[in-house]
CSV table of N, CA and C and ligand atoms in Angstrom, one decimal:
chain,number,residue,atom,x,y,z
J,1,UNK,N,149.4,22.7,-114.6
J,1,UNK,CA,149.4,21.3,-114.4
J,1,UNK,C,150.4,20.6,-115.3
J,2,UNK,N,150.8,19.3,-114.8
J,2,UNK,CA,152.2,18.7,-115.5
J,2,UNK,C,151.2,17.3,-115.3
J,3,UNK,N,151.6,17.3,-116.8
J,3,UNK,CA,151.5,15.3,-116.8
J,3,UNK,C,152.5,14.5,-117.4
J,4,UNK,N,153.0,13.2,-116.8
J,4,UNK,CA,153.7,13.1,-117.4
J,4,UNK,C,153.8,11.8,-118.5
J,5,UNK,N,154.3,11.3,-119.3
J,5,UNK,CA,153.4,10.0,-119.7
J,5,UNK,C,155.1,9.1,-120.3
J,6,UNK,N,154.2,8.1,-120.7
J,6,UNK,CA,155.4,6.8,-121.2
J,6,UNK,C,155.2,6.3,-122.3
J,7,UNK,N,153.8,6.4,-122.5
J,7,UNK,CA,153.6,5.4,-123.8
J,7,UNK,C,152.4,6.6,-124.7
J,8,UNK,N,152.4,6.2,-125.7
J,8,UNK,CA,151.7,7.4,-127.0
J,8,UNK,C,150.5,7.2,-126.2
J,9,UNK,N,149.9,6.2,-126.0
J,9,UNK,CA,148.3,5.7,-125.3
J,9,UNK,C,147.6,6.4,-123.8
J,10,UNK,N,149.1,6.8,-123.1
J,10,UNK,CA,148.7,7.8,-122.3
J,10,UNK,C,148.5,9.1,-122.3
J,11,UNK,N,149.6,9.9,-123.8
J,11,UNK,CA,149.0,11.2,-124.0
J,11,UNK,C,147.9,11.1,-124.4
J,12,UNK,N,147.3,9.9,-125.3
J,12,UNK,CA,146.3,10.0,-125.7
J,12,UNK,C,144.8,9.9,-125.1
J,13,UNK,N,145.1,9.8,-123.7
J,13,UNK,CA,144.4,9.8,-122.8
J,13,UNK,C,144.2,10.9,-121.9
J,14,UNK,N,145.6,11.7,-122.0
J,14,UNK,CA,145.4,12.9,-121.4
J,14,UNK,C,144.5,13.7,-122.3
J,15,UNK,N,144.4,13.7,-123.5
J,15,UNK,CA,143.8,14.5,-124.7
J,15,UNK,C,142.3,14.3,-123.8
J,16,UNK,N,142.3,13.3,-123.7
J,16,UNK,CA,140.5,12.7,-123.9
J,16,UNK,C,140.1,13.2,-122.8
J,17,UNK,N,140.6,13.3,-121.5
J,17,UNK,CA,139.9,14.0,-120.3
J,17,UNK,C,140.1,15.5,-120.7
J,18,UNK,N,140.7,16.2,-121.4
J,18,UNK,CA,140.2,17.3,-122.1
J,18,UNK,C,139.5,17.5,-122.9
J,19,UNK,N,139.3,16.4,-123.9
J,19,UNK,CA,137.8,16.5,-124.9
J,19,UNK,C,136.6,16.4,-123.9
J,20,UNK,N,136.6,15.5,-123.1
J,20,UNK,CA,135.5,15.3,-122.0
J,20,UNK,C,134.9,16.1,-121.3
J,21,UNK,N,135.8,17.1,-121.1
J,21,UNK,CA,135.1,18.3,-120.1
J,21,UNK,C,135.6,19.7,-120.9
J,22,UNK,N,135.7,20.0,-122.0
J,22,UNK,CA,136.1,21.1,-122.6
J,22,UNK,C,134.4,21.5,-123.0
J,23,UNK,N,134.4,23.2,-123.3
J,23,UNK,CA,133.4,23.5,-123.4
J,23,UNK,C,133.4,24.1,-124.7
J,24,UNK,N,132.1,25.0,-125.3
J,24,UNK,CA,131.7,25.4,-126.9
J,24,UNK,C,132.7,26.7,-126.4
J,25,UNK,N,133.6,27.0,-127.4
J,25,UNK,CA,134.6,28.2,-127.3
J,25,UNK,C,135.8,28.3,-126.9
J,26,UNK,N,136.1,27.2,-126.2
J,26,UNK,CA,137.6,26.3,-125.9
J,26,UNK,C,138.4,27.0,-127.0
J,27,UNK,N,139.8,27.3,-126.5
J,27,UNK,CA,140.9,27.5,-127.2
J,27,UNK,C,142.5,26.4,-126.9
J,28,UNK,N,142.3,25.6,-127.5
J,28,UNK,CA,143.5,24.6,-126.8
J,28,UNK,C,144.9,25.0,-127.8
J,29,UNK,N,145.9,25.5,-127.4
J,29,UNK,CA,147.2,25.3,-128.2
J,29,UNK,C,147.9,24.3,-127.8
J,30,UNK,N,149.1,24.2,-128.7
J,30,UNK,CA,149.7,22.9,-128.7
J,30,UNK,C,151.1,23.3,-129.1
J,31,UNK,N,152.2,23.3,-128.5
J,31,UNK,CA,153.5,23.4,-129.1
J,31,UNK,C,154.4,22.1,-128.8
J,32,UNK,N,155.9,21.9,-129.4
J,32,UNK,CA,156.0,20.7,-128.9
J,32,UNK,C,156.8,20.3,-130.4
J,33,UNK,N,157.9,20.0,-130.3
J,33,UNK,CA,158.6,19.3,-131.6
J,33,UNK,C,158.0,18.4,-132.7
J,34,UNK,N,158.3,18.7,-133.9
J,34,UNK,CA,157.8,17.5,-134.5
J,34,UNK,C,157.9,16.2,-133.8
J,35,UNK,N,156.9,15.7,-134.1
J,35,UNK,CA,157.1,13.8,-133.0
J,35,UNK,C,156.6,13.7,-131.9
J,36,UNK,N,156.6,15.2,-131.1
J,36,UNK,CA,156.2,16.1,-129.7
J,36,UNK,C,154.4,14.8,-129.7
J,37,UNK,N,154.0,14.9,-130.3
J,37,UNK,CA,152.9,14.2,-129.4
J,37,UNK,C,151.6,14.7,-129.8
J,38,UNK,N,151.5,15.7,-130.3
J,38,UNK,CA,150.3,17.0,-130.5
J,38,UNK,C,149.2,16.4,-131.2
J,39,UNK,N,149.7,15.6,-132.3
J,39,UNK,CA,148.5,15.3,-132.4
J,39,UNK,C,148.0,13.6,-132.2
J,40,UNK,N,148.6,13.5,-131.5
J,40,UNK,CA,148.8,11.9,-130.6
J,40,UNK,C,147.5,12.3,-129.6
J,41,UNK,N,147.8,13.9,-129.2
J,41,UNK,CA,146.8,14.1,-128.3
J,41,UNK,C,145.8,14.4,-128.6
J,42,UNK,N,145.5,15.3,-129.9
J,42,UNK,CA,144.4,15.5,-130.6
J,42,UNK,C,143.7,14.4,-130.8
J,43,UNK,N,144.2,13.5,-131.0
J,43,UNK,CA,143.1,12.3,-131.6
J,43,UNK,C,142.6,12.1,-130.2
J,44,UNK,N,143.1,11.5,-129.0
J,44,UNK,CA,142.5,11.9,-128.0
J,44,UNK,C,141.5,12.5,-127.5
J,45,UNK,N,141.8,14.2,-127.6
J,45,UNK,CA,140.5,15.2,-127.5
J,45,UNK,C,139.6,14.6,-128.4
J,46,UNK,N,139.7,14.4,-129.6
J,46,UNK,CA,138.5,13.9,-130.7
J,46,UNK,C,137.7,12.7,-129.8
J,47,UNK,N,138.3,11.4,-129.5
J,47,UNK,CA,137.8,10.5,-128.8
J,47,UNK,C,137.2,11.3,-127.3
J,48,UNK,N,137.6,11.8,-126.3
J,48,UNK,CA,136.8,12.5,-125.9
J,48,UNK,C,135.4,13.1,-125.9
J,49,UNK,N,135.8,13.8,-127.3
J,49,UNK,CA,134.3,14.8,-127.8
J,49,UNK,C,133.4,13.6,-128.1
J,50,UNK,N,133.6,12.6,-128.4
J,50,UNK,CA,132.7,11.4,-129.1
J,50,UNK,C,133.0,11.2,-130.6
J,51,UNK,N,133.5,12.1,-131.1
J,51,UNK,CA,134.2,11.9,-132.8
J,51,UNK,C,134.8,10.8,-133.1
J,52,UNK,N,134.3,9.8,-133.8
J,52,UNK,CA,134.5,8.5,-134.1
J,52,UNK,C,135.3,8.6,-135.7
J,53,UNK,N,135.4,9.7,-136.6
J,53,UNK,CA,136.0,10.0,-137.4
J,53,UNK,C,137.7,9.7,-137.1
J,54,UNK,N,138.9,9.4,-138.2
J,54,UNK,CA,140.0,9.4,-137.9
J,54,UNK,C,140.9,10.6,-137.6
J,55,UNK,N,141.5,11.2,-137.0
J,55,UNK,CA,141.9,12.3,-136.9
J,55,UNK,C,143.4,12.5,-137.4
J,56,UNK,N,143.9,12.8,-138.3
J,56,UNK,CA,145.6,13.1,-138.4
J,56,UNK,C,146.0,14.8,-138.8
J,57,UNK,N,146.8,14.7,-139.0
J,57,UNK,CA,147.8,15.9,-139.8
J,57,UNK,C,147.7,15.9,-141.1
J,58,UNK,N,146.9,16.2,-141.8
J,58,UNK,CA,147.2,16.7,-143.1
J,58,UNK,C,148.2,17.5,-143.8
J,59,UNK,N,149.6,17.1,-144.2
J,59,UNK,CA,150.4,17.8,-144.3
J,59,UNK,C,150.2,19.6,-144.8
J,60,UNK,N,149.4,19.5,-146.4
J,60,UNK,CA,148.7,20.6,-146.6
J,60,UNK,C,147.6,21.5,-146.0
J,61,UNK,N,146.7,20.9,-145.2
J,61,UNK,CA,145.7,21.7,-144.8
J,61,UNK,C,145.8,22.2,-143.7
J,62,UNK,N,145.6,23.4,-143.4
J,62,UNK,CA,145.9,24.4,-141.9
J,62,UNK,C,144.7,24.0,-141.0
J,63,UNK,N,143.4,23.6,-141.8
J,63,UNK,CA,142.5,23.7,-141.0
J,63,UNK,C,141.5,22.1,-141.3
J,64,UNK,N,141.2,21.5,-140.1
J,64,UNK,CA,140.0,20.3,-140.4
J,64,UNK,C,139.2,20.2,-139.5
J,65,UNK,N,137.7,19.9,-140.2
J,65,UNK,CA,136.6,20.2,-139.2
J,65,UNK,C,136.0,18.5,-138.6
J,66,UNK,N,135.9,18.0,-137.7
J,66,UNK,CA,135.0,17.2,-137.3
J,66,UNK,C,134.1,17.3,-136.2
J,67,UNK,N,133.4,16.7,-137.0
J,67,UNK,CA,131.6,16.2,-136.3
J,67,UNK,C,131.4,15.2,-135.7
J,68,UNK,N,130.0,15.2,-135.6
J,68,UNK,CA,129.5,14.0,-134.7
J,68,UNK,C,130.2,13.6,-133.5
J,69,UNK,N,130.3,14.8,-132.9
J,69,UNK,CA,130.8,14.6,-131.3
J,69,UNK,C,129.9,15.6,-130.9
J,70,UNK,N,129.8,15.6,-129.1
J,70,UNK,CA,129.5,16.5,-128.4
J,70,UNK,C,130.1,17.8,-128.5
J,71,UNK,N,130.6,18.2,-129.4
J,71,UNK,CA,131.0,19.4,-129.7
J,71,UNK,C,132.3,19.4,-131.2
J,72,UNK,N,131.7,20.1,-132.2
J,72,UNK,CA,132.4,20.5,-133.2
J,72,UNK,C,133.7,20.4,-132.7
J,73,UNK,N,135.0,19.9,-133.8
J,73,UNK,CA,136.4,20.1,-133.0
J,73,UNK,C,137.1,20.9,-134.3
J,74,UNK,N,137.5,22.2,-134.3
J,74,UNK,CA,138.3,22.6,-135.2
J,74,UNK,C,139.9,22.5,-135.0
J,75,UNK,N,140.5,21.5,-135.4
J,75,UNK,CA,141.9,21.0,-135.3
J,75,UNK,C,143.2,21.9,-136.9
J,76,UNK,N,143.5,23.0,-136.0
J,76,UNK,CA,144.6,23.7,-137.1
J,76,UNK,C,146.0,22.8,-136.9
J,77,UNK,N,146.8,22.9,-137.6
J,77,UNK,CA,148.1,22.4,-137.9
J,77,UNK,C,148.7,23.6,-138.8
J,78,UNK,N,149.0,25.0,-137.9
J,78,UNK,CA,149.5,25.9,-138.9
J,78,UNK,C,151.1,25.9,-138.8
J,79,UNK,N,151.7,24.6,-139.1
J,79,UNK,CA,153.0,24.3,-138.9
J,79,UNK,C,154.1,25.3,-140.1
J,80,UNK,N,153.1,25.2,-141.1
J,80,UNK,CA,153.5,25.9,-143.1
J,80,UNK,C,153.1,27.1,-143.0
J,81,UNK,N,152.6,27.6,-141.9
J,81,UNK,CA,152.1,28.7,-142.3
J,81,UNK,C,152.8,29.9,-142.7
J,82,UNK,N,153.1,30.7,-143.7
J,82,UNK,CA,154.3,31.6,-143.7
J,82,UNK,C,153.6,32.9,-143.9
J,83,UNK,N,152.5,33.3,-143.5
J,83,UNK,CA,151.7,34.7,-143.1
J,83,UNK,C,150.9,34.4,-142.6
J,84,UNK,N,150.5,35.3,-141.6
J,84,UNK,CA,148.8,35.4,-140.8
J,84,UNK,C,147.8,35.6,-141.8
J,85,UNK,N,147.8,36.2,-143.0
J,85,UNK,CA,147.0,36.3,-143.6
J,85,UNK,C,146.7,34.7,-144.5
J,86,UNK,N,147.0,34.0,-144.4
J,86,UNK,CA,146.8,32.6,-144.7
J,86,UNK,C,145.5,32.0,-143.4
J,87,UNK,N,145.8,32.8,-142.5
J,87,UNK,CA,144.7,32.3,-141.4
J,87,UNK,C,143.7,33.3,-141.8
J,88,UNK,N,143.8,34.6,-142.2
J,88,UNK,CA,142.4,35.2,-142.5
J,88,UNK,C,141.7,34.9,-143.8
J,89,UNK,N,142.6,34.2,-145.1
J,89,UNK,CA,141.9,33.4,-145.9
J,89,UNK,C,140.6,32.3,-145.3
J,90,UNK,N,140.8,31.7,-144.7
J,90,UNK,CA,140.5,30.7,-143.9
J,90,UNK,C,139.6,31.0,-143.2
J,91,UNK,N,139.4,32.4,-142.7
J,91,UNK,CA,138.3,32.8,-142.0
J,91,UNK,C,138.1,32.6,-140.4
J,92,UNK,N,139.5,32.5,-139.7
J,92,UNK,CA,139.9,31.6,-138.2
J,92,UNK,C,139.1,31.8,-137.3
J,93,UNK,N,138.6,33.4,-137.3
J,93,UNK,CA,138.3,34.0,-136.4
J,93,UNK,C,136.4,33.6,-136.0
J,94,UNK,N,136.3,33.2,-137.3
J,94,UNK,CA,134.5,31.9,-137.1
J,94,UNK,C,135.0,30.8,-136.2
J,95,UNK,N,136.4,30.4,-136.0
J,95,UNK,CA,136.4,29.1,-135.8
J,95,UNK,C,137.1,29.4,-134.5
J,96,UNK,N,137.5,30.8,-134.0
J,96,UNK,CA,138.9,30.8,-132.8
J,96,UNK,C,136.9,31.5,-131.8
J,97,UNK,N,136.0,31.8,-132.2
J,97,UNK,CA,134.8,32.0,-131.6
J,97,UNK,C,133.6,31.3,-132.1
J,98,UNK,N,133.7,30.4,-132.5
J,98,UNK,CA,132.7,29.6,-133.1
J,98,UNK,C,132.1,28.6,-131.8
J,99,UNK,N,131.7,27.8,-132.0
J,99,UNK,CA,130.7,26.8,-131.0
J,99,UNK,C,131.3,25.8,-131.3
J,100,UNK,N,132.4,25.3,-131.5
J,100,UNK,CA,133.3,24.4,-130.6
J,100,UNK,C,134.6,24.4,-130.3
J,101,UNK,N,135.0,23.6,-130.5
J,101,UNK,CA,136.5,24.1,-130.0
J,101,UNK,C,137.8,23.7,-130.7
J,102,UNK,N,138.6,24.4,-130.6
J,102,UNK,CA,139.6,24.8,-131.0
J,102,UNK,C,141.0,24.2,-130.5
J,103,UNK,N,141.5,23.3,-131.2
J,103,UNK,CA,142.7,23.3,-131.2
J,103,UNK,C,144.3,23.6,-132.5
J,104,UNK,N,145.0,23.9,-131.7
J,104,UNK,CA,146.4,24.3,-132.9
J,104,UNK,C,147.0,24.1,-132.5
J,105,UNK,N,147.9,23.4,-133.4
J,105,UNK,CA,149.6,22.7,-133.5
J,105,UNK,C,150.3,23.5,-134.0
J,106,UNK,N,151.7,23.8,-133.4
J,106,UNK,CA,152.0,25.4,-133.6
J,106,UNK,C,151.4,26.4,-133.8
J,107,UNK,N,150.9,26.6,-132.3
J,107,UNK,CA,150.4,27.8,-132.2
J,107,UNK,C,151.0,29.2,-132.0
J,108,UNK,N,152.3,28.7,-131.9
J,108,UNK,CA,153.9,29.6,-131.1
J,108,UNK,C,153.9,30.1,-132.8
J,109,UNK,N,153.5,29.8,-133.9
J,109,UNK,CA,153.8,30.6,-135.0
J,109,UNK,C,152.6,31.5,-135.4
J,110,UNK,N,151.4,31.6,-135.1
J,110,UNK,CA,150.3,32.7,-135.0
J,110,UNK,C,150.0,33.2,-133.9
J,111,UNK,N,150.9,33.5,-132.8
J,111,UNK,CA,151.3,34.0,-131.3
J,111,UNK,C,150.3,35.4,-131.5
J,112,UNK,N,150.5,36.1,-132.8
J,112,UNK,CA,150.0,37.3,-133.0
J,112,UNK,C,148.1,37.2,-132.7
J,113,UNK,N,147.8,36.2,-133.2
J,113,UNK,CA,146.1,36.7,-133.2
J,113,UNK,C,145.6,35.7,-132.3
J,114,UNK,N,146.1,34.9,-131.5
J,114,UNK,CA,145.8,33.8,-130.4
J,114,UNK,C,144.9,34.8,-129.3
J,115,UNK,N,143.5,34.5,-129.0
J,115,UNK,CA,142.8,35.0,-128.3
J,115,UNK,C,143.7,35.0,-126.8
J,116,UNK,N,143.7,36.1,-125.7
J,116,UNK,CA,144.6,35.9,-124.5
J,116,UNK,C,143.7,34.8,-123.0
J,117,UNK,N,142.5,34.5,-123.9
J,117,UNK,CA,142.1,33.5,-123.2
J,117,UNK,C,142.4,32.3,-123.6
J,118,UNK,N,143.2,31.3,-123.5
J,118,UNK,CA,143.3,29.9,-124.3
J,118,UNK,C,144.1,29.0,-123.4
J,119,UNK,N,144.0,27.6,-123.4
J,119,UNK,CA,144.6,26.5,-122.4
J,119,UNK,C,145.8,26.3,-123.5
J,120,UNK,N,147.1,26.6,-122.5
J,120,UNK,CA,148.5,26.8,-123.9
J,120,UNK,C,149.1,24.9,-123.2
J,121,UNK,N,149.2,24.2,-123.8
J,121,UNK,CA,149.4,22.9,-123.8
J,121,UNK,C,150.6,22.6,-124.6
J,122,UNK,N,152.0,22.2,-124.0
J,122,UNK,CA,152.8,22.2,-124.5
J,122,UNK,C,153.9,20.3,-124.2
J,123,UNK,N,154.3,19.9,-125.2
J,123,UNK,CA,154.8,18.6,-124.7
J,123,UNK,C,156.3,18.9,-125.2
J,124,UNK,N,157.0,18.4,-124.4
J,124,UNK,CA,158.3,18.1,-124.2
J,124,UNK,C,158.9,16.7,-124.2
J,125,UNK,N,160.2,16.3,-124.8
J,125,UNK,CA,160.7,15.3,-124.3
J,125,UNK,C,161.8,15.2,-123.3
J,126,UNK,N,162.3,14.1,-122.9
J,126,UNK,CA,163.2,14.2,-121.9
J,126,UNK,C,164.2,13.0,-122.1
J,127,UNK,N,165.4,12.8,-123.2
J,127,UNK,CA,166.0,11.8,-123.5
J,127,UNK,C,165.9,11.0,-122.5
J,128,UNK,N,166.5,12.2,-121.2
J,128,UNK,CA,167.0,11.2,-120.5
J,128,UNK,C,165.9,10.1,-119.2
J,129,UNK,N,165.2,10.8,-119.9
J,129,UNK,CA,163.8,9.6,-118.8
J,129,UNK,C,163.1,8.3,-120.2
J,130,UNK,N,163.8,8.1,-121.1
J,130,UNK,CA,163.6,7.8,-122.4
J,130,UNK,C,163.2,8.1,-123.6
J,131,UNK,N,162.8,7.1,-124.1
J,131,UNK,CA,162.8,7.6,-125.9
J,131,UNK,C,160.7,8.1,-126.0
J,132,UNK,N,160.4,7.0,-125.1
J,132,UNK,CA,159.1,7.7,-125.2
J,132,UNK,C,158.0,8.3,-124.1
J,133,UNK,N,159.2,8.9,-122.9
J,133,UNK,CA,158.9,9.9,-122.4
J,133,UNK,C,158.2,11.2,-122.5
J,134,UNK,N,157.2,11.8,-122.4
J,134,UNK,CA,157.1,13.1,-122.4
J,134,UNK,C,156.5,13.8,-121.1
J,135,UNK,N,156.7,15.0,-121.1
J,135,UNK,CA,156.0,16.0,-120.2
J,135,UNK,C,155.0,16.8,-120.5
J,136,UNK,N,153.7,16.9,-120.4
J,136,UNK,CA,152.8,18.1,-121.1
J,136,UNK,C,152.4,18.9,-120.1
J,137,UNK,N,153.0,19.8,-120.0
J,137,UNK,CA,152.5,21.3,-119.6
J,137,UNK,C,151.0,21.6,-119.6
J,138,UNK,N,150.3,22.1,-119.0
J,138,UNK,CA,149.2,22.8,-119.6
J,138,UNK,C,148.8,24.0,-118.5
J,139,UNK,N,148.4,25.4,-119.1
J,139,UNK,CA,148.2,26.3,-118.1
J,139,UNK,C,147.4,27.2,-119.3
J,140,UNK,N,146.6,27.1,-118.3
J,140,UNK,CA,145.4,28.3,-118.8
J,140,UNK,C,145.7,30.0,-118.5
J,141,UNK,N,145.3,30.6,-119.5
J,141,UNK,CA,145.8,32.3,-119.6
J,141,UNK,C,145.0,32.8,-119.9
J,142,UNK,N,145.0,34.0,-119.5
J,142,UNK,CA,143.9,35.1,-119.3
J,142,UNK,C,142.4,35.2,-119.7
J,143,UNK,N,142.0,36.3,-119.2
J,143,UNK,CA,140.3,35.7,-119.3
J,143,UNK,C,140.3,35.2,-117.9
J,144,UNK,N,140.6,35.2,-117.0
J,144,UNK,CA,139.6,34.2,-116.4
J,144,UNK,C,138.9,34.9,-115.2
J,145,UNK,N,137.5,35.0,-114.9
J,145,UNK,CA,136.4,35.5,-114.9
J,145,UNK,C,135.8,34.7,-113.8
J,146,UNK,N,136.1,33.2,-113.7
J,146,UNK,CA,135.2,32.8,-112.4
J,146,UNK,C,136.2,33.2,-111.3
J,147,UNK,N,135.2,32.9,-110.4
J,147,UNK,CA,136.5,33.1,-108.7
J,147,UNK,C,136.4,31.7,-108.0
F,1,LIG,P1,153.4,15.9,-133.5
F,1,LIG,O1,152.0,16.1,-134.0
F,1,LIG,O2,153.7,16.6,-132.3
F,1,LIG,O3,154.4,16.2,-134.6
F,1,LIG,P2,152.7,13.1,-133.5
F,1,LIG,O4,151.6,13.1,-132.5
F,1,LIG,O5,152.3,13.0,-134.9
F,1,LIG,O6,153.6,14.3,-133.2
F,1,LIG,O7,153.7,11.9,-133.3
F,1,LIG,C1,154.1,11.5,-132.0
F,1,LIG,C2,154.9,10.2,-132.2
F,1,LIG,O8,155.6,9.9,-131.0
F,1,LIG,C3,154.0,9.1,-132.5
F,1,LIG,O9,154.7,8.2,-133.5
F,1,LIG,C4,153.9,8.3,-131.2
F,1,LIG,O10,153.7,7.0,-131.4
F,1,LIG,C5,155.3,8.6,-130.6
F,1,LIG,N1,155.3,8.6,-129.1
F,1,LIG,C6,156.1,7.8,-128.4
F,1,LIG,N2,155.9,8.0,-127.0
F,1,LIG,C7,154.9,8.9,-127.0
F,1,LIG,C8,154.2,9.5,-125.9
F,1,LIG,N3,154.5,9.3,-124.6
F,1,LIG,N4,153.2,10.4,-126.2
F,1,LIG,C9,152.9,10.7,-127.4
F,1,LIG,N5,153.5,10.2,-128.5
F,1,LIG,C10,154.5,9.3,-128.3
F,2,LIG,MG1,151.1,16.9,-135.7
């Protein structure tokens, strides 16, 4: 599925109809240039889940947890990350199967331990349709089990 948007308020809207209907074990990635939008959308998914908390990028922290929504939202930014084992410090693997869900901004740099079930969500720009153009991708991969 392709969406396409114009203003930051519409990615952020795209986010939210995926906080809205995302379930406990959700895997969302996110690739997409710095400025890409990622977590323009995240705060989104958070407003979806009901999380009234502020959502950003903590330049240092790989990993932030928020509550008080319909479902826990684990938001990675492993942008710094310069080993996988910085994600096993961290303990990811409570949180890449834990009871809620999961999103990561550069996820294209822990490609190695990314469950092969996950919705890979990617935003693009496009100068030439403007400066605050984008396209988000999204396509779900493997695992999938209903018919
Ligand atoms: P990333 O997390 O991908 O590095 P951010 O979400 O932090 O990016 O920042 C995206 C920036 O681009 C914000 O300043 C936002 O206002 C701006 N922007 C402009 N147009 C859009 C759009 N259509 N969608 C998302 N963000 C946009
Ligand atoms: Mg970001």
């Amino acid at each position: 599925m392709t969406i396409e948007t114009y203003t930051p308020e519409e990615t952020r809207r795209a986010g939210e109809e995926i906080g809205k209907h995302a379930g406990a074990g959700e895997i969302f990635t996110l690739d997409g240039d710095l400025g890409a939008g990622k977590t323009v959308f995240t705060q989104g998914v958070a407003a979806g889940l009901g999380i009234r908390e502020p959502v950003n990028s903590p330049t240092f922290t790989i990993l932030q947890e928020y509550g008080g929504g319909r479902l826990p939202l684990y938001h990675f930014d492993v942008y710094r990350i310069e080993d996988i084992e910085e994600m096993e410090e961290i303990g990811y693997d409570d949180y890449f199967f834990g009871e809620g869900i999961c999103l990561i901004e550069w996820a294209g740099r822990i490609w190695d331990i990314l469950p092969e079930k996950r919705t890979e969500i990617r935003i693009d720009r496009d100068v030439e349709k403007g400066f605050d153009y984008r396209c988000i991708t999204i396509t779900e991969t493997g695992g999938k089990t209903d018919a």
